[in-house]
């Protein structure tokens, strides 16, 4: 074997060995919150570390589907944002890497995975984002309950995301399931905190899971609401933009998304309200994707 071939083989060996090191000069993030947050988080990490950081923005349902589809050859190293239920599903399917971030100690135990597969990074309450001008034209008050959304005057004037693609919509559905379970379990009203009242057993089973009747009742509610839905969007925050642009009267979104729109130019046009029966919330998470291309950079991000 001549010296030239030996030299080329040696260089090839150097490149193969060094490849994992060079790979850590980049980081690819699958990002679920609004675009502004995706830009801010990845740019801040890049500025602090010098690691070239890119992202792809998808809703939580799309993100989970993408991670599942590419499990044999992951495209992303970090998954940031979106309701915890998607992270729980990903953990159960072996799609996340176990890692305890040193910064996770600041997060309350009930807002992170006990086995360190994901950590909560923010909390957001579900609410209604309404266009005052459209409501006035329709002669409808700002909605203050889930029941208010069934008003026939709101026909084709409500929008929400689709549960198959959005964690926002899934949160809305599960909120109504829980409310229906409470009504079945406590016909005279849910007991106050600290008060002990024996339930009927019709709303929750022995494990505390809502019964099938509660789920069926929730489907019944959304079947009625469907009469007033103009569009089911792919993204959880998109209905808020529709409300701001005057396409609809009411959007079912996380309240911080409505506040963001108000700050960006819709103050006085959009108003945030919450259902008096109760509402749900998201615990947005972050996790390392199992087998991702940049594990060291991913750990730095967390």
Coordinates of C-alpha atoms in Angstrom, one line a residue:
X1 CA 0.0 0.0 0.0
X2 CA 1.6 3.3 -1.1
X3 CA 2.0 6.3 1.1
X4 CA -0.7 8.3 -0.6
X5 CA -3.3 5.7 0.1
X6 CA -2.1 5.4 3.7
X7 CA -2.4 9.2 4.1
X8 CA -6.0 9.2 2.7
X9 CA -7.0 6.3 5.0
X10 CA -5.5 8.2 7.9
X11 CA -7.4 11.4 7.1
X12 CA -10.7 9.4 6.7
X13 CA -10.2 7.9 10.1
X14 CA -9.6 11.3 11.6
X15 CA -12.9 12.6 10.1
X16 CA -14.9 9.6 11.3
X17 CA -13.6 9.9 14.8
X18 CA -14.0 13.7 14.9
X19 CA -17.5 13.7 13.4
X20 CA -19.3 13.5 16.8
X21 CA -17.3 16.4 18.2
X22 CA -18.1 18.6 15.2
X23 CA -21.7 17.6 15.4
X24 CA -21.9 19.4 18.8
X25 CA -21.3 22.7 17.1
X26 CA -24.9 22.7 16.0
X27 CA -28.3 22.1 17.7
X28 CA -31.7 21.3 16.1
X29 CA -34.8 22.1 18.1
X30 CA -38.4 21.0 17.6
X31 CA -40.3 24.0 18.9
X32 CA -44.0 24.1 19.8
X33 CA -44.8 27.6 21.2
X34 CA -45.4 30.7 19.1
X35 CA -42.7 31.6 16.6
X36 CA -41.5 34.5 18.7
X37 CA -40.6 32.2 21.5
X38 CA -38.9 29.8 19.2
X39 CA -36.7 32.6 17.8
X40 CA -36.0 34.1 21.2
X41 CA -35.0 30.8 22.9
X42 CA -32.8 29.5 20.1
X43 CA -31.1 32.8 19.5
X44 CA -30.4 33.3 23.2
X45 CA -28.8 29.8 23.4
X46 CA -26.7 30.4 20.3
X47 CA -25.4 33.7 21.6
X48 CA -24.5 32.2 25.0
X49 CA -22.8 29.1 23.7
X50 CA -21.7 29.8 20.1
X51 CA -23.6 26.7 19.0
X52 CA -25.4 27.2 15.7
X53 CA -29.0 26.6 16.7
X54 CA -31.9 26.1 14.3
X55 CA -35.5 25.2 14.9
X56 CA -38.7 23.9 13.2
X57 CA -42.0 25.1 14.6
X58 CA -44.9 22.6 14.8
X59 CA -47.9 22.2 17.0
X60 CA -47.6 19.6 19.8
X61 CA -49.7 17.0 18.0
X62 CA -47.6 17.4 14.8
X63 CA -44.4 17.3 16.9
X64 CA -45.2 14.0 18.5
X65 CA -46.2 12.5 15.2
X66 CA -42.9 13.7 13.6
X67 CA -40.8 12.3 16.5
X68 CA -42.7 9.0 16.2
X69 CA -42.2 8.8 12.4
X70 CA -38.4 9.6 12.6
X71 CA -37.7 7.5 15.7
X72 CA -35.2 5.3 13.8
X73 CA -33.3 8.3 12.6
X74 CA -34.2 11.4 14.7
X75 CA -34.0 14.8 13.0
X76 CA -34.1 16.9 16.2
X77 CA -32.2 16.8 19.5
X78 CA -34.5 18.9 21.7
X79 CA -38.2 19.2 21.9
X80 CA -39.2 22.5 23.5
X81 CA -42.7 23.6 24.5
X82 CA -46.2 22.2 24.3
X83 CA -48.5 20.6 26.9
X84 CA -47.0 17.8 29.1
X85 CA -49.5 15.2 27.9
X86 CA -47.6 14.9 24.6
X87 CA -44.3 14.5 26.5
X88 CA -45.8 11.9 28.7
X89 CA -46.9 9.9 25.6
X90 CA -43.4 10.3 24.1
X91 CA -41.8 9.1 27.3
X92 CA -44.1 6.0 27.4
X93 CA -43.1 5.2 23.8
X94 CA -39.4 5.4 24.6
X95 CA -38.9 8.5 22.5
X96 CA -37.2 10.7 25.1
X97 CA -33.8 10.5 26.8
X98 CA -33.6 10.4 30.6
X99 CA -31.7 13.5 31.8
X100 CA -31.8 15.5 35.0
X101 CA -30.9 19.1 34.2
X102 CA -29.1 21.0 37.0
X103 CA -31.6 23.8 36.5
X104 CA -34.6 21.5 37.0
X105 CA -34.2 21.9 40.8
X106 CA -36.1 25.2 40.5
X107 CA -39.1 23.5 39.0
X108 CA -41.8 22.2 41.5
X109 CA -42.0 18.4 41.6
X110 CA -45.6 18.3 40.2
X111 CA -44.5 20.2 37.1
X112 CA -41.9 17.7 35.9
X113 CA -41.4 14.1 35.2
X114 CA -40.4 12.1 38.4
X115 CA -38.1 10.0 36.2
X116 CA -36.4 13.0 34.6
X117 CA -37.6 12.5 31.0
X118 CA -39.1 15.9 30.7
X119 CA -39.3 19.1 32.7
X120 CA -41.9 21.8 32.8
X121 CA -40.8 25.3 31.7
X122 CA -44.0 27.3 31.7
X123 CA -47.7 27.2 32.7
X124 CA -50.6 28.7 30.7
X125 CA -54.3 28.8 31.5
X126 CA -56.9 28.1 28.8
X127 CA -59.4 30.9 28.1
X128 CA -61.5 32.8 25.5
X129 CA -60.1 35.5 23.3
X130 CA -62.9 37.6 22.0
X131 CA -63.3 40.4 19.5
X132 CA -65.3 43.2 21.2
X133 CA -66.4 44.7 17.9
X134 CA -67.8 41.5 16.5
X135 CA -69.5 40.6 19.7
X136 CA -71.2 44.1 19.7
X137 CA -72.4 43.6 16.2
X138 CA -73.9 40.2 17.2
X139 CA -75.4 41.6 20.4
X140 CA -73.5 39.0 22.5
X141 CA -71.7 39.6 25.8
X142 CA -68.1 38.5 26.3
X143 CA -68.3 34.8 27.1
X144 CA -68.0 33.9 30.7
X145 CA -68.7 30.2 30.6
X146 CA -68.4 27.2 28.4
X147 CA -72.2 27.3 28.1
X148 CA -72.0 30.8 26.6
X149 CA -70.2 29.4 23.6
X150 CA -73.3 27.5 22.6
X151 CA -75.3 30.7 22.0
X152 CA -76.9 30.3 18.6
X153 CA -76.0 34.0 17.9
X154 CA -72.3 32.8 17.7
X155 CA -73.0 30.5 14.7
X156 CA -69.8 30.3 12.5
X157 CA -68.1 32.8 14.9
X158 CA -66.0 30.5 17.1
X159 CA -62.7 28.9 16.3
X160 CA -60.4 26.4 18.0
X161 CA -57.6 24.1 17.0
X162 CA -58.1 20.4 16.1
X163 CA -57.3 18.0 18.9
X164 CA -55.4 15.7 16.5
X165 CA -52.8 18.4 15.9
X166 CA -52.9 20.7 18.8
X167 CA -52.3 20.4 22.5
X168 CA -54.4 23.5 23.1
X169 CA -57.5 21.7 21.7
X170 CA -56.7 18.5 23.6
X171 CA -56.6 20.6 26.8
X172 CA -60.0 22.1 26.0
X173 CA -61.5 18.7 25.5
X174 CA -60.0 17.2 28.6
X175 CA -61.2 20.3 30.6
X176 CA -64.8 19.7 29.6
X177 CA -64.4 16.0 30.3
X178 CA -63.3 16.9 33.9
X179 CA -66.1 19.3 34.3
X180 CA -68.6 16.7 33.2
X181 CA -67.1 14.2 35.5
X182 CA -67.4 16.7 38.4
X183 CA -71.1 17.2 37.7
X184 CA -71.7 13.5 37.7
X185 CA -69.7 12.9 40.8
X186 CA -71.0 15.8 42.8
X187 CA -74.6 16.7 41.7
X188 CA -74.9 19.3 44.4
X189 CA -71.6 21.0 43.5
X190 CA -67.9 20.2 43.8
X191 CA -66.7 20.4 47.4
X192 CA -64.5 23.3 48.4
X193 CA -60.8 22.6 49.0
X194 CA -60.3 20.8 52.3
X195 CA -63.9 19.7 52.4
X196 CA -64.7 16.0 52.3
X197 CA -67.8 14.9 50.4
X198 CA -68.5 11.4 49.3
X199 CA -69.0 11.2 45.5
X200 CA -71.5 9.2 43.6
X201 CA -68.9 7.2 41.8
X202 CA -70.6 8.1 38.5
X203 CA -68.0 10.7 37.5
X204 CA -64.8 9.0 38.4
X205 CA -63.7 5.4 38.6
X206 CA -61.7 3.9 41.5
X207 CA -58.4 5.2 39.9
X208 CA -59.7 8.8 39.7
X209 CA -60.1 8.6 35.9
X210 CA -63.3 10.2 34.4
X211 CA -65.9 7.6 33.5
X212 CA -67.0 6.8 30.0
X213 CA -70.2 8.7 30.7
X214 CA -68.3 11.8 31.5
X215 CA -66.4 11.4 28.2
X216 CA -69.6 10.9 26.3
X217 CA -71.1 14.0 27.9
X218 CA -68.1 16.0 26.8
X219 CA -68.4 14.7 23.2
X220 CA -72.0 15.8 23.4
X221 CA -71.0 19.3 24.4
X222 CA -68.5 19.6 21.5
X223 CA -71.1 18.2 19.1
X224 CA -73.3 21.2 20.0
X225 CA -70.3 23.6 19.9
X226 CA -69.5 22.4 16.4
X227 CA -72.6 24.3 15.2
X228 CA -70.8 27.5 16.1
X229 CA -67.3 26.6 14.9
X230 CA -66.1 28.3 11.7
X231 CA -62.8 26.5 11.5
X232 CA -60.6 24.0 13.3
X233 CA -57.1 25.2 12.9
X234 CA -53.9 23.2 12.9
X235 CA -52.2 25.5 15.4
X236 CA -53.5 26.2 18.9
X237 CA -52.8 30.0 18.7
X238 CA -54.1 30.6 15.2
X239 CA -57.8 31.1 16.3
X240 CA -56.6 34.2 18.3
X241 CA -55.2 35.8 15.1
X242 CA -58.5 35.1 13.4
X243 CA -60.4 36.9 16.2
X244 CA -58.0 39.8 16.0
X245 CA -58.5 40.1 12.3
X246 CA -62.3 40.1 12.7
X247 CA -62.9 36.7 11.1
X248 CA -64.6 35.3 14.2
X249 CA -66.0 36.6 17.5
X250 CA -64.4 34.1 19.9
X251 CA -61.2 32.0 20.0
X252 CA -60.6 29.2 22.4
X253 CA -56.9 29.5 23.1
X254 CA -54.4 29.8 26.0
X255 CA -54.8 33.2 27.6
X256 CA -51.1 34.2 27.2
X257 CA -51.6 33.9 23.4
X258 CA -54.4 36.4 23.6
X259 CA -52.4 38.8 25.7
X260 CA -49.6 38.6 23.2
X261 CA -51.9 39.7 20.4
X262 CA -53.2 42.5 22.5
X263 CA -49.7 43.8 23.1
X264 CA -48.9 43.5 19.4
X265 CA -51.7 45.8 18.3
X266 CA -55.1 44.4 19.2
X267 CA -55.4 46.1 22.6
X268 CA -59.0 47.4 22.9
X269 CA -60.1 45.0 20.2
X270 CA -59.4 41.7 21.9
X271 CA -60.5 40.8 25.5
X272 CA -59.5 37.8 27.5
X273 CA -62.1 35.9 29.7
X274 CA -62.2 32.7 31.6
X275 CA -65.1 30.2 32.0
X276 CA -66.7 30.4 35.4
X277 CA -67.2 26.6 35.5
X278 CA -63.4 26.2 35.6
X279 CA -60.7 25.9 33.0
X280 CA -57.7 23.8 32.3
X281 CA -54.0 24.7 31.9
X282 CA -51.0 23.5 30.1
X283 CA -47.7 22.6 31.7
X284 CA -45.3 23.3 28.8
X285 CA -42.3 20.9 28.8
X286 CA -38.8 20.4 27.4
X287 CA -37.0 17.2 26.7
X288 CA -34.1 15.6 24.9
X289 CA -35.1 13.4 22.0
X290 CA -33.7 9.9 22.3
X291 CA -31.0 9.2 19.7
X292 CA -31.0 12.8 18.5
X293 CA -27.9 14.0 16.5
X294 CA -26.5 16.4 19.1
X295 CA -26.9 14.9 22.6
X296 CA -24.2 17.0 24.3
X297 CA -25.6 20.3 22.9
X298 CA -29.1 19.2 23.9
X299 CA -28.0 18.7 27.5
X300 CA -26.5 22.2 27.4
X301 CA -29.8 23.6 26.2
X302 CA -31.6 22.0 29.1

